[in-house]
Structures are given as C-alpha cells and as structure tokens.
PDB file of C-alpha atoms in Angstrom:
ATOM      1  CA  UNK A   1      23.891  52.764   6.282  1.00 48.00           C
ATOM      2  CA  UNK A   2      24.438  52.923   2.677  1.00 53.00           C
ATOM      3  CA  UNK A   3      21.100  52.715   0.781  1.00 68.00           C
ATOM      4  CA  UNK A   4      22.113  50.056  -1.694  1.00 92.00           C
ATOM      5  CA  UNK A   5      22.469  46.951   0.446  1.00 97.00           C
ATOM      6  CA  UNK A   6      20.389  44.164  -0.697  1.00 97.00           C
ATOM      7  CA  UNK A   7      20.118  40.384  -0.104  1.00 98.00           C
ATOM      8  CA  UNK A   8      20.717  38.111  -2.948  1.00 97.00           C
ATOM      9  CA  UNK A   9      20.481  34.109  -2.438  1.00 97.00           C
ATOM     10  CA  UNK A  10      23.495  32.052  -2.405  1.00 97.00           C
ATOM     11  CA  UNK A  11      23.969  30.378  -5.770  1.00 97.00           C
ATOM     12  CA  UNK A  12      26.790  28.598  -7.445  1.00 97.00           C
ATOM     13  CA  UNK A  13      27.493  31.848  -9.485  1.00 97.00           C
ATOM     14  CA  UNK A  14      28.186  33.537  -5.704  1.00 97.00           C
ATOM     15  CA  UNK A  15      28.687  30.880  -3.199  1.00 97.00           C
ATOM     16  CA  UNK A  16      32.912  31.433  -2.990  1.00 97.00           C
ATOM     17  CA  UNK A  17      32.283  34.918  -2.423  1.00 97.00           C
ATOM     18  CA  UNK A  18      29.522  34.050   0.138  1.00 97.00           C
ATOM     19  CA  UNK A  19      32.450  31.768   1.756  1.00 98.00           C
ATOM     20  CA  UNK A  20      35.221  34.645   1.417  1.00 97.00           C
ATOM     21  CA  UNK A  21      33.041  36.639   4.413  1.00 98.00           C
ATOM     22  CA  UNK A  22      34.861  36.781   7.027  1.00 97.00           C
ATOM     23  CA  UNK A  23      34.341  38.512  10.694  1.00 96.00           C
ATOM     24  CA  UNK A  24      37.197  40.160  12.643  1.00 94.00           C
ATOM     25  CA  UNK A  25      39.843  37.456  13.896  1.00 94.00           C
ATOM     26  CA  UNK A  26      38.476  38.797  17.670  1.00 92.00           C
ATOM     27  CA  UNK A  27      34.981  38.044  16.655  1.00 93.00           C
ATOM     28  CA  UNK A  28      35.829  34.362  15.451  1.00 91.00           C
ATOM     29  CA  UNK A  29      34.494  32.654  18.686  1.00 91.00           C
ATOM     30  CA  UNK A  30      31.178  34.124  18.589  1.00 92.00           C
ATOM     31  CA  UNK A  31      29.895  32.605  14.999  1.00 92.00           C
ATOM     32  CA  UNK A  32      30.773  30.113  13.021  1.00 94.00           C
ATOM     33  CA  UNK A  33      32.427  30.518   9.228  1.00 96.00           C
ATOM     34  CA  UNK A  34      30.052  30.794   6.411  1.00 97.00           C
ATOM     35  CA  UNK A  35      31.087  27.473   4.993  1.00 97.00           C
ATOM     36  CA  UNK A  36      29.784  25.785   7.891  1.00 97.00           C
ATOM     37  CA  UNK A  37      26.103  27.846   7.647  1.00 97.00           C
ATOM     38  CA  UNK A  38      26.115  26.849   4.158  1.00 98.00           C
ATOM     39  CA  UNK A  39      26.598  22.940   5.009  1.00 97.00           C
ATOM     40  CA  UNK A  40      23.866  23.382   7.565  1.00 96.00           C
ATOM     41  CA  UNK A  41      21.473  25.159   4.884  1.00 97.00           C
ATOM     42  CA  UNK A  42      22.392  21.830   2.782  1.00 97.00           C
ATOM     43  CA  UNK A  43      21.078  19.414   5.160  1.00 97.00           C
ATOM     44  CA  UNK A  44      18.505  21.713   6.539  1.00 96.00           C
ATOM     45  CA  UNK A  45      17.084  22.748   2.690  1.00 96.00           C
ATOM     46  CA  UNK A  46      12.930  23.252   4.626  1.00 96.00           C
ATOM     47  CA  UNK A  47      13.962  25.451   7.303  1.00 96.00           C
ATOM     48  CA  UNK A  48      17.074  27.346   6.244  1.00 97.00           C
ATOM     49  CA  UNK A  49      17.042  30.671   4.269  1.00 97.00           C
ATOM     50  CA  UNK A  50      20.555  31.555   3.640  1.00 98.00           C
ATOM     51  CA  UNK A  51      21.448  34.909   2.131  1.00 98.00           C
ATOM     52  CA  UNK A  52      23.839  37.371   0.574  1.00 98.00           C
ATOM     53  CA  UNK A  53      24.114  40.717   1.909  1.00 98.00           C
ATOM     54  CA  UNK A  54      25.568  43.322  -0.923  1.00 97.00           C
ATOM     55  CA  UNK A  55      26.577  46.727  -1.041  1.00 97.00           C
ATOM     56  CA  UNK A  56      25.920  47.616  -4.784  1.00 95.00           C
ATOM     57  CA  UNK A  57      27.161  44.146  -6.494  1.00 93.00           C
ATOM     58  CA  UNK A  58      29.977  43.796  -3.117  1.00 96.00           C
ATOM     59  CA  UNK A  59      29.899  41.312  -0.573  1.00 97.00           C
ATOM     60  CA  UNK A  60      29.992  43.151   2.998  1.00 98.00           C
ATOM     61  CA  UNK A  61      28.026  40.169   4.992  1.00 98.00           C
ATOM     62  CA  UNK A  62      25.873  36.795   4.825  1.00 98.00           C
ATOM     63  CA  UNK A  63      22.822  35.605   7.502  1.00 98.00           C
ATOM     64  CA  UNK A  64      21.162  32.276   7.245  1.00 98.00           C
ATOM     65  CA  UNK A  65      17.798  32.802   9.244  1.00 97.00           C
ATOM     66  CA  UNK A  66      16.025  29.180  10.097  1.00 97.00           C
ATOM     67  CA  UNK A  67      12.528  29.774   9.403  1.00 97.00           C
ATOM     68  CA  UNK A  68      10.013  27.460  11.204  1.00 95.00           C
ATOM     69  CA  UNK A  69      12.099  25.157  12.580  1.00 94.00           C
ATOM     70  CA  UNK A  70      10.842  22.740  15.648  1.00 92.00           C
ATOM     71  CA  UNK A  71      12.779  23.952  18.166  1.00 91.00           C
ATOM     72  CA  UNK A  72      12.582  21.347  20.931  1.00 86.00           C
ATOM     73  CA  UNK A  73      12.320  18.282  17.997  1.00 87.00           C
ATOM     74  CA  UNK A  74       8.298  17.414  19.784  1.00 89.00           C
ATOM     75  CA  UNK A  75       5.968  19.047  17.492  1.00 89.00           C
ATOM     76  CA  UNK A  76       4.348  21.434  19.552  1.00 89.00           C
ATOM     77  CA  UNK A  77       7.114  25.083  19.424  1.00 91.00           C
ATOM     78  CA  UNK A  78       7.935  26.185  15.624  1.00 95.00           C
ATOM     79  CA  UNK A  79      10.190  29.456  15.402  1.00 96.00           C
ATOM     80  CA  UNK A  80      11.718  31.379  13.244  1.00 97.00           C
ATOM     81  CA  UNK A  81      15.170  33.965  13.772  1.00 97.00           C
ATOM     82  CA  UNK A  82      18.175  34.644  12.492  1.00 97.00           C
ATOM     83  CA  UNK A  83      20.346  31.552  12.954  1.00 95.00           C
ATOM     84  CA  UNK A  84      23.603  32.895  11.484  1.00 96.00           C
ATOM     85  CA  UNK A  85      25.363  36.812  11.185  1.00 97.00           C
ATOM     86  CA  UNK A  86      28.849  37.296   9.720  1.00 97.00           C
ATOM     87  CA  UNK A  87      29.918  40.785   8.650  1.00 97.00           C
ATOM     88  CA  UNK A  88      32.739  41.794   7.093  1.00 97.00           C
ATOM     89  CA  UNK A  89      35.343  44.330   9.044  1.00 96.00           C
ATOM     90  CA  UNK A  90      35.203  47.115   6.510  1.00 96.00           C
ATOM     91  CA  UNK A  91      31.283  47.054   6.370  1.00 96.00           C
ATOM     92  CA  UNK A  92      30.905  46.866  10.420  1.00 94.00           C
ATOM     93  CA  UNK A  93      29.166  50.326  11.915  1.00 93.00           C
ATOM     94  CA  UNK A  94      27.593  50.940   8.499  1.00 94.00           C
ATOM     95  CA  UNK A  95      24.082  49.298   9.664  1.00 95.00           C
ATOM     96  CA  UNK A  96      24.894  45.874   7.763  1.00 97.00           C
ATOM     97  CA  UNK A  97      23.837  43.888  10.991  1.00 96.00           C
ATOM     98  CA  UNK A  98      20.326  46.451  11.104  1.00 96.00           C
ATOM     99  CA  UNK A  99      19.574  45.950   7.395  1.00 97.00           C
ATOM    100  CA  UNK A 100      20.243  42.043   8.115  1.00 97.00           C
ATOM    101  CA  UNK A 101      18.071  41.706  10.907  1.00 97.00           C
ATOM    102  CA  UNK A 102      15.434  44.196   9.714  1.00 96.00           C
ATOM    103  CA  UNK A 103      15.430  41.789   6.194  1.00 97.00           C
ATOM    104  CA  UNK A 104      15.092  38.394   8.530  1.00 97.00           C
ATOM    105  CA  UNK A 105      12.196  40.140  10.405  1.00 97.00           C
ATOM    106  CA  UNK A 106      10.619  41.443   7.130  1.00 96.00           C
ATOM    107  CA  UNK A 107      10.556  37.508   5.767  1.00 97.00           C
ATOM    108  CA  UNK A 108       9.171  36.221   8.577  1.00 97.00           C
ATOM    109  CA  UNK A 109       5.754  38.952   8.962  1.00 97.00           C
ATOM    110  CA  UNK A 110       5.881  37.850   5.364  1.00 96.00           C
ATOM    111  CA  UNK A 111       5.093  34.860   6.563  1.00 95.00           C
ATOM    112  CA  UNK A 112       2.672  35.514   8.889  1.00 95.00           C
ATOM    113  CA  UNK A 113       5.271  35.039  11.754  1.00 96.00           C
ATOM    114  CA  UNK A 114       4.938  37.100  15.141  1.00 96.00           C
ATOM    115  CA  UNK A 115       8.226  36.903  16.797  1.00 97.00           C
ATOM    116  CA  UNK A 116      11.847  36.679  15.942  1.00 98.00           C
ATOM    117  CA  UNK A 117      14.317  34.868  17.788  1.00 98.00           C
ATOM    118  CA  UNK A 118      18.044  35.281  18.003  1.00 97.00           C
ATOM    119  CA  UNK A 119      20.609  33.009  19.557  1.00 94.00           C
ATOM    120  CA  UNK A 120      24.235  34.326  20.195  1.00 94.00           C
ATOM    121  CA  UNK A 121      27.579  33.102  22.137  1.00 89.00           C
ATOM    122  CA  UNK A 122      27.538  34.857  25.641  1.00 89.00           C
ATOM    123  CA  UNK A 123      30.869  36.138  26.483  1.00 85.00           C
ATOM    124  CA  UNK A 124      32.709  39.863  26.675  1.00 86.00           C
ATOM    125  CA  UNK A 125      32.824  41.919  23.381  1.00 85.00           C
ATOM    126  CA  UNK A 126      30.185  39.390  22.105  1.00 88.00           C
ATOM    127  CA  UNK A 127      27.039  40.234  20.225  1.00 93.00           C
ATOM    128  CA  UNK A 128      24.661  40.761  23.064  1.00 93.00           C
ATOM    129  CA  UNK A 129      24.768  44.072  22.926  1.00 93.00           C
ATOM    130  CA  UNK A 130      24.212  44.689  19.175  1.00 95.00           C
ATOM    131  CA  UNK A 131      20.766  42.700  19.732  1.00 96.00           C
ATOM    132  CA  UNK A 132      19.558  43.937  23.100  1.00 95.00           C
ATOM    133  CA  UNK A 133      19.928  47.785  21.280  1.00 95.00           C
ATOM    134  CA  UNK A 134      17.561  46.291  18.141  1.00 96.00           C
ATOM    135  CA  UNK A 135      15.272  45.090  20.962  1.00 95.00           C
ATOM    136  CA  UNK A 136      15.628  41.105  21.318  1.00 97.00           C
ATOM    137  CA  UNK A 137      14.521  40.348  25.032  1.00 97.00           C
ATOM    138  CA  UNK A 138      15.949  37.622  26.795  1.00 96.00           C
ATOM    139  CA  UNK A 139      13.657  34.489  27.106  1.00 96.00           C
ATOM    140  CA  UNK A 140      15.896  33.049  29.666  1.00 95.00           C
ATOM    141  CA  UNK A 141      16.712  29.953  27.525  1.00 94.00           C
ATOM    142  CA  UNK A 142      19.826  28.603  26.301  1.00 94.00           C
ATOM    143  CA  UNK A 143      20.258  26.560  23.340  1.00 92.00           C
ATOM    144  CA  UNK A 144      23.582  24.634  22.497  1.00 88.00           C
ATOM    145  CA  UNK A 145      24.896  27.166  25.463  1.00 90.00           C
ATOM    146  CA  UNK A 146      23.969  30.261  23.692  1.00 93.00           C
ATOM    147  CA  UNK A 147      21.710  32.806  24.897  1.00 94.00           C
ATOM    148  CA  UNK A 148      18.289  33.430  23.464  1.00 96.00           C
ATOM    149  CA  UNK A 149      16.659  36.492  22.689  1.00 97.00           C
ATOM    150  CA  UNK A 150      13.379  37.549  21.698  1.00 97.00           C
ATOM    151  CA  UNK A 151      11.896  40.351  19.270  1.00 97.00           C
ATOM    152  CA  UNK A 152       7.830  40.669  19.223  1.00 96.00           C
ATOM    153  CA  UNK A 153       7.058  41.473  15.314  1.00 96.00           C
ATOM    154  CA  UNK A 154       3.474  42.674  16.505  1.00 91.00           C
ATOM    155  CA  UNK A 155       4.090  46.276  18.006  1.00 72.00           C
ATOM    156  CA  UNK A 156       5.680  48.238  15.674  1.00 54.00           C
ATOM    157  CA  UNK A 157       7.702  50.022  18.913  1.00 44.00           C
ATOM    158  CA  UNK A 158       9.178  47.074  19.660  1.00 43.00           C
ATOM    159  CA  UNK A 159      10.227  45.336  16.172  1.00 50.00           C
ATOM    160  CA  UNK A 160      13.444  46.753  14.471  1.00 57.00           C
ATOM    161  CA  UNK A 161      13.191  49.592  12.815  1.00 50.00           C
ATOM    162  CA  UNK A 162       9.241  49.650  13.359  1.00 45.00           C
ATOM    163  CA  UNK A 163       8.925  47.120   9.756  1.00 41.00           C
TER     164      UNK A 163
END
C-alpha cells in the first residue's frame, strides 16, 4: 500500500472527481456508481459518511460507510459498516480496499461502536472474498439480497489490521 492514502470528505471543490471513480466494467454488477452513493448520502445526511480516498492529492477510490443506521426501521438494532466501496482499476491490489475498511472501522471505535458490518452482491468474482480475508463473518442475513458480514471491533485479532 502506498503510505500516502488519506480520506478527504466529498465537497463541491471534489465531488466530479468523487463521481469520475469508476470500478472495472466486470466489477459493475457488484456496486453501484458513486453518483448514486452520493444521492443516497443526500437524503440520508444523519447516517451517511461519504468519503474520498486519495493517493497524495489523486483520486484512486470513494466508500460511503452508514453509521448508526436502524437497520430493520423498529427502533431496537442500530449498526454501523461500510455501505459503499468503489476502487479505481489502476489503484486495485495496492491495499486501497484495506486502508478503506481499516478507516470505516477506525470511525466507528471512534464512536464507541463494537462491530462493523458489510453488505456485498453474492455472485462469482464478487467481493466476498476480499472481506472474508479482512475477517467479516457471515451473520447469515441478507439485506436487499446481499449478503451480510460481520467484523467484531473488540478483539484486536479479529478487527482489520488489529486498529
């Protein structure tokens, strides 16, 4: 990993290169663009946090993590996770999707949060992998017909990168 990423927020000075992130075409089905993260950090302003990734003052990535949210709609089962991941082709294998998740776990101990949860499309070639190896369990949920996956933030053995 290069040692000068770094997560900026999206501003107007930034927000068309935010937009200009784009995965691999063969990655397409397994996140959404940016543009549409950004529309859902709009109308979602108290539980989105969306973010930036830079290599020195270039754009290699964004994540939106949702931070809090209620995650049946009843009241009773607030988490937070990374909600969004897009990385750019040239930057993939350089530890951009690490330093991203690492950053979304750092927020949320910051916040006195104990787990992080991950959603992702199931399918061949998909993310799965990527998360398992950074140690999200599966919960056995679905949500919107993507898997979900857990990371305890309390044992440093299991969290990413033992933050």
């Amino acid at each position: 990993m290069t040692q000068s990423l770094r997560l900026t927020p999206v501003t107007p000075a930034n927000v068309e290169a935010a937009i200009a992130v784009k995965v691999r075409p063969d990655q397409d089905r397994f996140v959404s663009p940016v543009v549409k993260s950004l529309a859902e950090a709009y109308v979602h302003p108290e539980v989105a946090w969306p973010r930036l990734i830079l290599d020195g003052d270039r754009p290699v990535g964004f994540l939106m993590a949702f931070l809090d949210i209620d995650w049946n709609g009843e009241g009773a089962d607030f988490r937070s996770g990374l909600w969004r991941l897009n990385v750019a082709p040239d930057a993939q294998g350089r530890g951009v999707g690490r330093f991203a998740v690492e950053s979304v776990a750092a927020e949320i101990r910051r916040r006195g949060g104990k787990q992080m949860y991950v959603t992702w499309e199931p399918g061949e070639d998909g993310p799965e992998g990527f998360y398992r190896k950074l140690g999200f369990q599966l919960t056995g949920e679905k949500s919107g017909g993507q898997t979900v996956g857990v990371l305890d933030l309390t044992h440093s053995s299991d969290a990413v990168g033992d933050l």
